[in-house]
Coordinates of C-alpha atoms in Angstrom, one line a residue:
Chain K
X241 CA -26.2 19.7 4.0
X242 CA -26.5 16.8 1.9
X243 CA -29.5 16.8 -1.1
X244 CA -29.8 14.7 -3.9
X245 CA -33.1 15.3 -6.5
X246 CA -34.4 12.8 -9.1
X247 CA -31.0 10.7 -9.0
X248 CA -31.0 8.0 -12.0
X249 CA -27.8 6.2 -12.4
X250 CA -27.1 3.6 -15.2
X251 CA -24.5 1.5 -15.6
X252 CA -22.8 0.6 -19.1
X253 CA -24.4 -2.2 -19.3
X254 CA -27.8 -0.8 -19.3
X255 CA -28.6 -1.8 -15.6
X256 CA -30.6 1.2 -14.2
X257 CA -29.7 0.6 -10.7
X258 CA -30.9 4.1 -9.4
X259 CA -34.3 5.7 -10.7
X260 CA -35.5 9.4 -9.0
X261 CA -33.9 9.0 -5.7
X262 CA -34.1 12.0 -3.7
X263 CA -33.4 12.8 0.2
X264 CA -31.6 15.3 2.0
X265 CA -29.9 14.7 4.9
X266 CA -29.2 17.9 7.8
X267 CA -25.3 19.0 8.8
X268 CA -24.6 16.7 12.2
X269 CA -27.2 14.0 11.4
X270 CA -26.5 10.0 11.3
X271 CA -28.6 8.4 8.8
X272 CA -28.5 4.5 8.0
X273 CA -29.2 3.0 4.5
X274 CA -30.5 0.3 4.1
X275 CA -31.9 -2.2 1.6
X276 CA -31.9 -5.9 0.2
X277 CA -28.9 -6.6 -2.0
X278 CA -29.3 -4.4 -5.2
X279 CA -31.1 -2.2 -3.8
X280 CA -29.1 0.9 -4.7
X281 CA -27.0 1.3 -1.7
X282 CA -23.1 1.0 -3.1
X283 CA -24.4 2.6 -5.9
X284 CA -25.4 5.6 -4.7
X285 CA -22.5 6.3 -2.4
X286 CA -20.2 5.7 -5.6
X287 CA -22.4 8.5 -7.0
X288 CA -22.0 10.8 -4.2
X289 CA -18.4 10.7 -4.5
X290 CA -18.4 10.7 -8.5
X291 CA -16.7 7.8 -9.2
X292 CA -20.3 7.2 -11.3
X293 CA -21.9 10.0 -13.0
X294 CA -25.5 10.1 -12.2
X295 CA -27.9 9.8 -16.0
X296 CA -30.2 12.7 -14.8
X297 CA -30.9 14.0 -11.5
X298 CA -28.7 16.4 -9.0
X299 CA -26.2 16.0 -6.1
X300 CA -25.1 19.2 -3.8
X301 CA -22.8 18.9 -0.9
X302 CA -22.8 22.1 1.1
X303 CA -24.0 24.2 -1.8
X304 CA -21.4 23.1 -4.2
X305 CA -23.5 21.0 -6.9
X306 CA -21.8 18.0 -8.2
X307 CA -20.2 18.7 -11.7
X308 CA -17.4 16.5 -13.8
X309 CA -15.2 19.9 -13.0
X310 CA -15.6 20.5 -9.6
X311 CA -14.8 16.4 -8.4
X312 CA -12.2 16.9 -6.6
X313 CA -13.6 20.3 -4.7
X314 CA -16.4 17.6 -3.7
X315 CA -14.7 14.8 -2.4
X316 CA -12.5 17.3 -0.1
X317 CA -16.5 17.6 1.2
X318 CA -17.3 14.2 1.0
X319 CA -15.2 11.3 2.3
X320 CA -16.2 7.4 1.5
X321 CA -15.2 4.6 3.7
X322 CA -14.7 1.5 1.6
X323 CA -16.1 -1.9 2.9
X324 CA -13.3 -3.3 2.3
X325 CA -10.5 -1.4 4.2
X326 CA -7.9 -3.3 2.0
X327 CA -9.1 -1.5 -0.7
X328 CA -8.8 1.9 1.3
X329 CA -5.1 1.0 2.5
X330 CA -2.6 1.0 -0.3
X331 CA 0.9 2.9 0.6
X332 CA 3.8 1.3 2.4
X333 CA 2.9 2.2 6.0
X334 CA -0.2 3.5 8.0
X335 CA 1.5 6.8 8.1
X336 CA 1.7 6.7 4.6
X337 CA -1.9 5.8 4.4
X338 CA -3.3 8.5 6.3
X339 CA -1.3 11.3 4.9
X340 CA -1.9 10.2 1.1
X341 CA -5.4 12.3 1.0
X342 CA -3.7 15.3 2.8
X343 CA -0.7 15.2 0.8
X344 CA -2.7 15.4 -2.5
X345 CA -4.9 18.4 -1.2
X346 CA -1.0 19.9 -0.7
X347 CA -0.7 20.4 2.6
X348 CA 2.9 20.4 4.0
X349 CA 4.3 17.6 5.9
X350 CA 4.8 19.7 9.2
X351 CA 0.9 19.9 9.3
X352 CA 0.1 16.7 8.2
X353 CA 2.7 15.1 11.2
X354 CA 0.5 17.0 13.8
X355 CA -2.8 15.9 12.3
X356 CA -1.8 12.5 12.1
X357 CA -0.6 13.0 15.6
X358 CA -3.4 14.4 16.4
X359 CA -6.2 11.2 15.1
X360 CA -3.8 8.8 16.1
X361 CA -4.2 9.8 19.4
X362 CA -7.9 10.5 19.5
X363 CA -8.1 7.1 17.8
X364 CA -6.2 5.2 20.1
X365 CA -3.9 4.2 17.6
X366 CA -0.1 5.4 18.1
X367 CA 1.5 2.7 18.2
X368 CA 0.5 1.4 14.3
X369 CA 2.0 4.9 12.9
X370 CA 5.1 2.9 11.3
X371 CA 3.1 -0.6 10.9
X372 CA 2.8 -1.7 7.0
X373 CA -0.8 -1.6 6.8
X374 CA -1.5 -5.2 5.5
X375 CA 0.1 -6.9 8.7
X376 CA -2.6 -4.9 10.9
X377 CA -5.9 -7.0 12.2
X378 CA -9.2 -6.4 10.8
X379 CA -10.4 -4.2 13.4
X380 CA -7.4 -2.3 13.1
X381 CA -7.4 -1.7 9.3
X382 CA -10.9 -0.4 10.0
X383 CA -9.9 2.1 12.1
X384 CA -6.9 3.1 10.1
X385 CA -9.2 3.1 7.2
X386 CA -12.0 5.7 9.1
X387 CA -8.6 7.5 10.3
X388 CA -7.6 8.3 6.7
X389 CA -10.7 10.0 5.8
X390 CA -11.2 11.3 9.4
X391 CA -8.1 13.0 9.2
X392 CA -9.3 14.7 5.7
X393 CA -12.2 16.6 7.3
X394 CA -14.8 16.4 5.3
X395 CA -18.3 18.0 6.0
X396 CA -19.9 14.1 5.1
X397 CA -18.4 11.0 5.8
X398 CA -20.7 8.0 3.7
X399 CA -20.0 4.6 5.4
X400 CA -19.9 1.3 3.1
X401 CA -20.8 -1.7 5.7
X402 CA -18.5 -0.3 8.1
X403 CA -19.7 -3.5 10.7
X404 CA -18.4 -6.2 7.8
X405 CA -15.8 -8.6 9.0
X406 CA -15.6 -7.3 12.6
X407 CA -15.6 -9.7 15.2
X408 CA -18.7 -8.2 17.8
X409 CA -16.2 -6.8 20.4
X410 CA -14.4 -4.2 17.5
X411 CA -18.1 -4.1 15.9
X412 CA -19.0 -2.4 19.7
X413 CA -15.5 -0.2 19.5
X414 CA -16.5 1.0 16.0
X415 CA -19.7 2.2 17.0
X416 CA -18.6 4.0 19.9
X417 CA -15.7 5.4 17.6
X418 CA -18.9 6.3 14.8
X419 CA -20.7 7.9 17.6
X420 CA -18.2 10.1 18.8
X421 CA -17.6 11.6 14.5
X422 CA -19.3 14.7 14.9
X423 CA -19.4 14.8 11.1
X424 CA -22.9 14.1 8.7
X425 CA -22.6 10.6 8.5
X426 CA -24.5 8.2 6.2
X427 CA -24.1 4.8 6.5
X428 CA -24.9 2.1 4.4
X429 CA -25.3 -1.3 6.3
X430 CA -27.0 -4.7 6.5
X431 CA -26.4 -4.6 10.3
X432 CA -29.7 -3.5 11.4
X433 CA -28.9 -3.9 15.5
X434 CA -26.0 -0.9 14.9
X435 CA -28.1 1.3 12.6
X436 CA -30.8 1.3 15.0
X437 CA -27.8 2.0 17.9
X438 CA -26.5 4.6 16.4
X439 CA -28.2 6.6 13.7
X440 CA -31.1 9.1 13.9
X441 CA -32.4 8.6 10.9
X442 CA -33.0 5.2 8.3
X443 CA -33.5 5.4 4.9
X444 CA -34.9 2.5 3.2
X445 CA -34.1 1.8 -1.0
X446 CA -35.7 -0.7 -3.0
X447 CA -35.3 -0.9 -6.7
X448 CA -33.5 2.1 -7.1
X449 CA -35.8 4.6 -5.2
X450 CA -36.4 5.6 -1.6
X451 CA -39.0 3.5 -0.3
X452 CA -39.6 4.7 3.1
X453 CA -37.2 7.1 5.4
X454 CA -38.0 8.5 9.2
X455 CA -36.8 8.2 12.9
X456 CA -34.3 4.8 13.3
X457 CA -36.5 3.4 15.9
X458 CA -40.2 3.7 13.8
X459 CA -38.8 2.0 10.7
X460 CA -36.5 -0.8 12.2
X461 CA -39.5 -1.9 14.8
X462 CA -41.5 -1.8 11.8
X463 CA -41.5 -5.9 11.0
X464 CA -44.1 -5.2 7.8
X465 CA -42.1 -2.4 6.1
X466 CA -39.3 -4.2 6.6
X467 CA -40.0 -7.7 4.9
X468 CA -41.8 -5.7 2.0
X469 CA -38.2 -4.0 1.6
X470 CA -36.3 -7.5 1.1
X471 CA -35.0 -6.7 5.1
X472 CA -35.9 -8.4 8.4
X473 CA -36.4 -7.2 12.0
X474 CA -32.6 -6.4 13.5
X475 CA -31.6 -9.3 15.9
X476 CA -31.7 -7.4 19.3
X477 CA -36.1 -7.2 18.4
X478 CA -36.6 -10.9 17.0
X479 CA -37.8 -13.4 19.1
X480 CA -35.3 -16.4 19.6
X481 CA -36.7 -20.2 20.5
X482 CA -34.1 -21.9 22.2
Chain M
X121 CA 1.7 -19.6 6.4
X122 CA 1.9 -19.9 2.4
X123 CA 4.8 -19.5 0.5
X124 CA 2.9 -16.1 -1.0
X125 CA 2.2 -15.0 2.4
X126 CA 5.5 -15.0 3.6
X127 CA 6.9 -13.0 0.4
X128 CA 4.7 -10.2 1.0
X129 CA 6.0 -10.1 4.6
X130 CA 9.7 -10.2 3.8
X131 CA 8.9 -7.2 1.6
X132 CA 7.6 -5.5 4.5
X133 CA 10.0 -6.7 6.8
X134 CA 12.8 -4.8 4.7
X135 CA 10.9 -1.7 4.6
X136 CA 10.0 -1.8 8.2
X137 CA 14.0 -1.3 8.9
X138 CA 13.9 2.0 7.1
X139 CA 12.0 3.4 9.7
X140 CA 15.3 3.3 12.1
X141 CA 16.9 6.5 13.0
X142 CA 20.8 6.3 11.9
X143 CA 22.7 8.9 10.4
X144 CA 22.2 7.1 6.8
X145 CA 18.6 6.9 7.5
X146 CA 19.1 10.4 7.7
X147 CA 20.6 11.3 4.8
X148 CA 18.8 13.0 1.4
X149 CA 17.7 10.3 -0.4
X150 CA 19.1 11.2 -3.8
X151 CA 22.4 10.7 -2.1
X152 CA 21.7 7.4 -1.7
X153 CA 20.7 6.5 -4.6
X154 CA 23.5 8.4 -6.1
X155 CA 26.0 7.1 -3.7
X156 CA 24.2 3.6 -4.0
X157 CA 24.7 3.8 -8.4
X158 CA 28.4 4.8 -8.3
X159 CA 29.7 2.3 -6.1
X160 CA 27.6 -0.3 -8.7
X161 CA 28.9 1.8 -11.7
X162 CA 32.5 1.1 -9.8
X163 CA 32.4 -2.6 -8.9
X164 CA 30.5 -3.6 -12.3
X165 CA 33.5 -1.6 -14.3
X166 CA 35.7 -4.1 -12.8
X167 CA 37.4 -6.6 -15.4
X168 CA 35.9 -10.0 -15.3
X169 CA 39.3 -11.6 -14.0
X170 CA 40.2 -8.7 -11.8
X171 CA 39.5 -10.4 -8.5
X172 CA 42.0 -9.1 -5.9
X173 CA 40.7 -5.4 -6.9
X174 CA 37.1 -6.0 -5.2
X175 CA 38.0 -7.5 -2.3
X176 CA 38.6 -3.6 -0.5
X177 CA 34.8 -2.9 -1.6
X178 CA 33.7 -5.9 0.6
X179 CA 34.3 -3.0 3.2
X180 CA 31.3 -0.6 1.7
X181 CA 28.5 -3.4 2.9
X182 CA 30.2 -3.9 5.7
X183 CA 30.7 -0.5 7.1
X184 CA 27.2 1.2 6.0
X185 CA 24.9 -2.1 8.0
X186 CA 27.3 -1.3 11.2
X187 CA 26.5 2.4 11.3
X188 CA 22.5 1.6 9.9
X189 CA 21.9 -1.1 12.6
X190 CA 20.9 -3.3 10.1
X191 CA 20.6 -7.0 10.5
X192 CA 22.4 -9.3 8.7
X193 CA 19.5 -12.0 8.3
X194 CA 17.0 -10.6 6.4
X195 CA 19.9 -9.5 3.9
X196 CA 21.3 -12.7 3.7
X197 CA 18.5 -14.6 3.5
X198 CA 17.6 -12.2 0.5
X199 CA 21.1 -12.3 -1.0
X200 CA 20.9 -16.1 -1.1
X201 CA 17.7 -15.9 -3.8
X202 CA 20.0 -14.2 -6.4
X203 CA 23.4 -16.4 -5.7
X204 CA 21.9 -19.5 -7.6
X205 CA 21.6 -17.9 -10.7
X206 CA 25.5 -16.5 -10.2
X207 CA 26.8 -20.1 -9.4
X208 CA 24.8 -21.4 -12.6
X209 CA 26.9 -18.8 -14.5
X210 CA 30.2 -18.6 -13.0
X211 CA 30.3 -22.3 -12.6
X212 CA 30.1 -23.0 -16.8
X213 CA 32.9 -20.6 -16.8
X214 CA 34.9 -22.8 -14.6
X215 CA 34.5 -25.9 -17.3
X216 CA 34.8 -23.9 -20.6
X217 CA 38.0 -21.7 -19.9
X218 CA 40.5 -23.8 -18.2
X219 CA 43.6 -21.7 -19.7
X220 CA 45.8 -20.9 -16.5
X221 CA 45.9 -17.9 -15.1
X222 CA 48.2 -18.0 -12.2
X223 CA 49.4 -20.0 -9.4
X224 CA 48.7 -19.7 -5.6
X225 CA 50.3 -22.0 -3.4
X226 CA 51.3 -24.6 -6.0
X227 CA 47.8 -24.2 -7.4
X228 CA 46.9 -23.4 -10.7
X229 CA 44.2 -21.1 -11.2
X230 CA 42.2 -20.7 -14.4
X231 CA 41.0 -18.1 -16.0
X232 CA 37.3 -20.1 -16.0
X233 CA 37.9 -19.9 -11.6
X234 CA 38.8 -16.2 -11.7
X235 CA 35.7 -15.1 -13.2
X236 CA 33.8 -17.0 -11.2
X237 CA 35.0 -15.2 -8.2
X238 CA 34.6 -12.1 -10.0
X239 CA 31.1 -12.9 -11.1
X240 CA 30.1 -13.8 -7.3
X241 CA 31.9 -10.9 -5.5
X242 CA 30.4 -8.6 -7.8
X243 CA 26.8 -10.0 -7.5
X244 CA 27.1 -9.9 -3.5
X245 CA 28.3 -6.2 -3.8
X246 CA 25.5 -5.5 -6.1
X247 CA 22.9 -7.1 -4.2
X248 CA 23.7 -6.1 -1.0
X249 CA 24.3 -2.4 -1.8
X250 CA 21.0 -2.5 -3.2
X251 CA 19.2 -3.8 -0.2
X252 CA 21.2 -1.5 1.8
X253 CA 19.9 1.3 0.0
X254 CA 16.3 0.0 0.4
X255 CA 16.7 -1.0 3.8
X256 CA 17.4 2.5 4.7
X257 CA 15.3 4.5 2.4
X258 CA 11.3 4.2 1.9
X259 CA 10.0 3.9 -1.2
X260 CA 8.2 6.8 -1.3
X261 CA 11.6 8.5 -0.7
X262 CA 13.3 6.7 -3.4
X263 CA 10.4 7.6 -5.5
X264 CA 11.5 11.1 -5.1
X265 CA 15.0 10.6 -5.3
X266 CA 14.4 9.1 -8.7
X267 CA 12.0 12.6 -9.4
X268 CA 14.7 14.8 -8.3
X269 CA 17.1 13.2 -10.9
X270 CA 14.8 14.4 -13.9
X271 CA 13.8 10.2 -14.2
X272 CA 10.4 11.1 -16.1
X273 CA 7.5 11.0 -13.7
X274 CA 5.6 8.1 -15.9
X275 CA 8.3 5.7 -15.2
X276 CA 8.5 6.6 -11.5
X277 CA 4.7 6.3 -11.0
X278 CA 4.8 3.2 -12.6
X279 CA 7.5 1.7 -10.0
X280 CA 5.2 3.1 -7.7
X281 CA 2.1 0.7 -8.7
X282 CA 3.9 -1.8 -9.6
X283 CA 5.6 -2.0 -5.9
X284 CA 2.2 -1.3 -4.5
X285 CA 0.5 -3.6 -6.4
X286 CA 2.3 -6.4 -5.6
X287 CA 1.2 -7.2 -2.4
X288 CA -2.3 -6.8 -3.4
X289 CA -1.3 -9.6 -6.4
X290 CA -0.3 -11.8 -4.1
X291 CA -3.0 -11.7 -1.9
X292 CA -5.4 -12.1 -4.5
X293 CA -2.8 -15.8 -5.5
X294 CA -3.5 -16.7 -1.8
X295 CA -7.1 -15.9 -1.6
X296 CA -7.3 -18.3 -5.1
X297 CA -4.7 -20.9 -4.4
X298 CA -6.0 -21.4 -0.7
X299 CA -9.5 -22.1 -2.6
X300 CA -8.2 -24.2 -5.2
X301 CA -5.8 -26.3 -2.7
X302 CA -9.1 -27.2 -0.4
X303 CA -10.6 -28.4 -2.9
X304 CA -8.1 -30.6 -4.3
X305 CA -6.4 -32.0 -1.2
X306 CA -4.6 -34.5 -3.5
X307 CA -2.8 -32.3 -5.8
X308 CA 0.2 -30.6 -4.6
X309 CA 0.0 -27.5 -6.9
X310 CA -2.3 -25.8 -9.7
X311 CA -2.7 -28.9 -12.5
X312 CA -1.1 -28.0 -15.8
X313 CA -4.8 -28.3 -17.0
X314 CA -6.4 -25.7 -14.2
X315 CA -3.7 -23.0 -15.2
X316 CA -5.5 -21.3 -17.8
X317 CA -8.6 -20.5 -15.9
X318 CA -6.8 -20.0 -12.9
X319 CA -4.6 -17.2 -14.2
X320 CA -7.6 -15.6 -16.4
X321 CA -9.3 -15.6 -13.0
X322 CA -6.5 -13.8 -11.0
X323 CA -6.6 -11.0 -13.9
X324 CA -9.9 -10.8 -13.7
X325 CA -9.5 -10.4 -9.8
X326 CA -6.8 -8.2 -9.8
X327 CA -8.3 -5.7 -12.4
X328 CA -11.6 -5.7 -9.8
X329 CA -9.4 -5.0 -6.8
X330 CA -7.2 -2.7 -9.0
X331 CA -10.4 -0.9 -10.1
X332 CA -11.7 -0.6 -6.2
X333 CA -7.9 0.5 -5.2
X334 CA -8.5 3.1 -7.7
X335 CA -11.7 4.4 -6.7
X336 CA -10.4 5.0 -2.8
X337 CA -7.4 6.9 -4.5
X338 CA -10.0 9.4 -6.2
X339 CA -11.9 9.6 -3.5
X340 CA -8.8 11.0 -1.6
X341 CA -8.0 13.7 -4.2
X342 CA -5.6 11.2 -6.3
X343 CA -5.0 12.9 -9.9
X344 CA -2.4 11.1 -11.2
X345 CA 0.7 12.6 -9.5
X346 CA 3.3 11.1 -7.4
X347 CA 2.8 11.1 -3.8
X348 CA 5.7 11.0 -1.6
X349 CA 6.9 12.7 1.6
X350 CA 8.4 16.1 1.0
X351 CA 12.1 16.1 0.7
X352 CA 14.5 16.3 3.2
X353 CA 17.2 18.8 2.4
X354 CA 20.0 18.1 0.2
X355 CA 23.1 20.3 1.6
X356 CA 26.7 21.3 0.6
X357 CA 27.9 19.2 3.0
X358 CA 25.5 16.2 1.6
X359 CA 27.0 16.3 -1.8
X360 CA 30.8 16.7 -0.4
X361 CA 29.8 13.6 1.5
X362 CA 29.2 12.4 -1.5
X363 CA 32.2 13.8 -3.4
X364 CA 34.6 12.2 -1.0
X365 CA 33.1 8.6 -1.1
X366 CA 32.8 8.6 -5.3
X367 CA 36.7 9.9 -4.9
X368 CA 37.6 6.8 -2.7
X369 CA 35.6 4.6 -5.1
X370 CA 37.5 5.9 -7.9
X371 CA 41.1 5.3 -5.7
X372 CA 39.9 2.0 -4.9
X373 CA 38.8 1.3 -8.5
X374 CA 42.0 1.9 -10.2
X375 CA 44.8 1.5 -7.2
X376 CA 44.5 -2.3 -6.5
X377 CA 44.8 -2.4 -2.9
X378 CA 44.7 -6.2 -1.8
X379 CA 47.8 -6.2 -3.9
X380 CA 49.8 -2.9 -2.3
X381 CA 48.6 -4.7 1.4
X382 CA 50.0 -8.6 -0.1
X383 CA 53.6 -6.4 -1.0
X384 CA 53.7 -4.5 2.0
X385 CA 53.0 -8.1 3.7
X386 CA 55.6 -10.5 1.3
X387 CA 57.3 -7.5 1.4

């Protein structure tokens, strides 16, 4: 389980980009995030993960309550899918790649061969084991990039616009591949059609605070909440003159 | 395709080859790198008008891309960026030492001619022993290699940004140059003028992308430490291997061969 109370976050310049954000989110659930730009969104997941320390306010991931000490006990918890997966994909080959999170939690290669096996295969991916990772498409350095933290295990995977430069037909195999990560997922997106496709639950930020959260369907149909947020009505549910 | 583009894909083209499965893909690493220093160590010690005494080493190149399957193009085309510079060098020599140094055929050869053989059989040796070694060894295994021989781990990790890095610098010069280029269809580089905000820019990008690089690296448990793929073995046989090819150097070094082949011929 996922719960964050009275979350403020500040950055050095004196921009308080979070102020009292709480939620919780259940073991198993899929919850979207969404918001205008500046809203909060990146922000927060960089929080989760510790990469910014929160100004007041608490994070606890399965019990274990966030801590400068216990950072890198929390991000075996908590993985974070970059929106950029160039940023996610530094080493010399996707093998490389996958294996860089394992290898610094120490697990021996023999393991980490039949795990990477192992995605690979669930992922549909074999073939790219050996590929350098900057010659692979866009839709393929996504799923490499999901692969790397997939592979890790973590009890909560947080998902930065995982739907950003995807053509639609790899946008449709990456929610099916989402759908099918029986991990707590949270994902933070401006693609309103797939949050409302794929998560149970939506989250809505505006200036640094939760502004509304329930059932996918209730807040995305809802055009009013929506346009007060900064957001509009996802695609699939506006009404197209031709 | 950019110029940029393609350099970052010749440097992945060579480490794609090190994925092959030969017998020296297969072995240790360190040996490698050890084998890969002695032989340099050898051909370097070489005087700089002792010519006939390098030709035998032509042999090492030769021998290790036969039994690595490795293709001679992409280690030509490599070996042909560094021979400029040589040529620039061993040619001056050619004009300021014209003292004779023997005669072949009827032909006087200076001393100026000599090392300029000397200086270009040593830099295609060098070069291509190198690529050799990296053509058949990942980075992250050299990386190791360089740990196992007590190299301290700061310099190591640094050789491991910098290599990693490099790709992500020239995307960022692609991404910029592309942009700058569209918008000035009529020049046919960066103006002298544009430079300076161009390359304050590029740091400015490349910390920002560094900084992001850095963040996924934490996220995955990164803590500073070098990560690498566990070694493979290094065995007695490994380092008798390795025994018996420094001993052949060292016969080859001081037992000029060309010349006991040229009596044996003339007789």
């Amino acid at each position: 389980m996922l719960k964050i109370d009275n979350l403020s976050v500040k950055y050095q310049d004196g921009n308080q980009v979070l102020r009292g954000l709480s939620l919780s989110i259940e073991n198993g659930e899929t919850v979207g995030l969404i918001g205008a730009n500046g809203a909060g969104k990146s922000t927060l997941l960089m929080t989760l993960v510790g990469i910014l320390l929160p100004l007041e306010g608490t994070i606890e991931i399965d019990g274990l309550l966030q801590d400068k000490k216990n950072l890198r006990e929390l991000r075996e918890r908590i993985g974070v899918v970059f929106q950029n997966p160039d940023d996610q994909l530094f080493m010399s080959s996707v093998y490389d790649d996958i294996a860089f999170g394992l290898r610094n939690y120490g697990m021996s290669e023999e393991n980490i061969k039949h795990k990477i096996d192992y995605i690979m295969k669930e992922l549909g991916v074999e073939k790219l084991q050996n590929m350098s990772s900057h010659k692979l498409s866009g839709g393929e350095k996504r799923i490499i990039a999901i692969a790397t933290i997939l592979v890790m295990e973590p009890s909560v995977i947080v998902f930065d616009e995982p739907s950003s430069f995807l053509d639609p037909k790899t946008r449709r195999r990456l929610i099916h591949l989402l759908r099918n990560v029986p991990m707590t997922k949270l994902i933070a997106t401006h693609d309103l059609d797939m949050a409302l496709e794929l998560c149970d639950r939506v989250i809505v930020l505006k200036d640094g605070q939760v502004y509304a959260q329930g059932n996918a369907k209730d807040i995305l149909t809802n055009q009013k909440l929506l346009e007060e947020a900064g957001l509009e009505l996802p695609f699939c549910l506006q009404r197209i003159e031709l | 395709m950019s110029e940029i583009k393609k350099s970052i894909n010749r440097i992945s083209n060579l480490e794609e080859l090190t994925y092959r499965d030969t017998v020296i893909h297969r072995l240790p690493p360190v040996i490698k790198l050890l084998m890969t220093v002695i032989f340099l160590v050898t051909v370097i010690s070489f005087g700089s008008e002792q010519v006939s005494g390098l030709f035998p080493f032509l042999l090492y190149p030769v021998l290790l891309m036969t039994v690595a399957e490795i293709p001679m193009r992409p280690l030509l085309t490599r070996l042909l960026i560094a021979l400029p510079f040589t040529l620039f060098a061993g040619l001056s020599n050619m004009f300021f030492s014209k003292e004779a140094a023997m005669m072949l055929g009827g032909i006087i050869i200076t001393k100026g001619m000599l090392v300029f053989v000397s200086i270009l059989i040593k830099t295609i040796l060098s070069v291509m022993s190198v690529l050799i070694l990296v053509s058949t060894t990942s980075m992250n295994d050299l990386l190791y290699a360089m740990l196992y021989l007590h190299i301290p781990t700061i310099i190591v990790l640094q050789i491991m940004m910098t290599f990693r890095y490099l790709s992500v610098l020239a995307g960022e010069i692609s991404v910029m140059y592309h942009a700058y280029i569209l918008r000035a269809p009529r020049e046919k580089g960066i103006k002298l003028i544009d430079m300076g905000p161009f390359l304050g820019q590029l740091i400015i990008r490349s910390f920002d992308r560094a900084d992001r690089i850095y963040h996924a690296m934490k996220c995955r448990g990164f803590e500073g430490g070098v990560i690498f793929s566990e070694h493979k073995k290094v065995r007695t046989t490994h380092w008798l291997g390795l025994m018996i090819v420094s001993v052949v150097l060292l016969i080859l070094r001081f037992v000029n061969l060309s010349e006991l082949i040229g009596q044996l011929v003339i007789g």
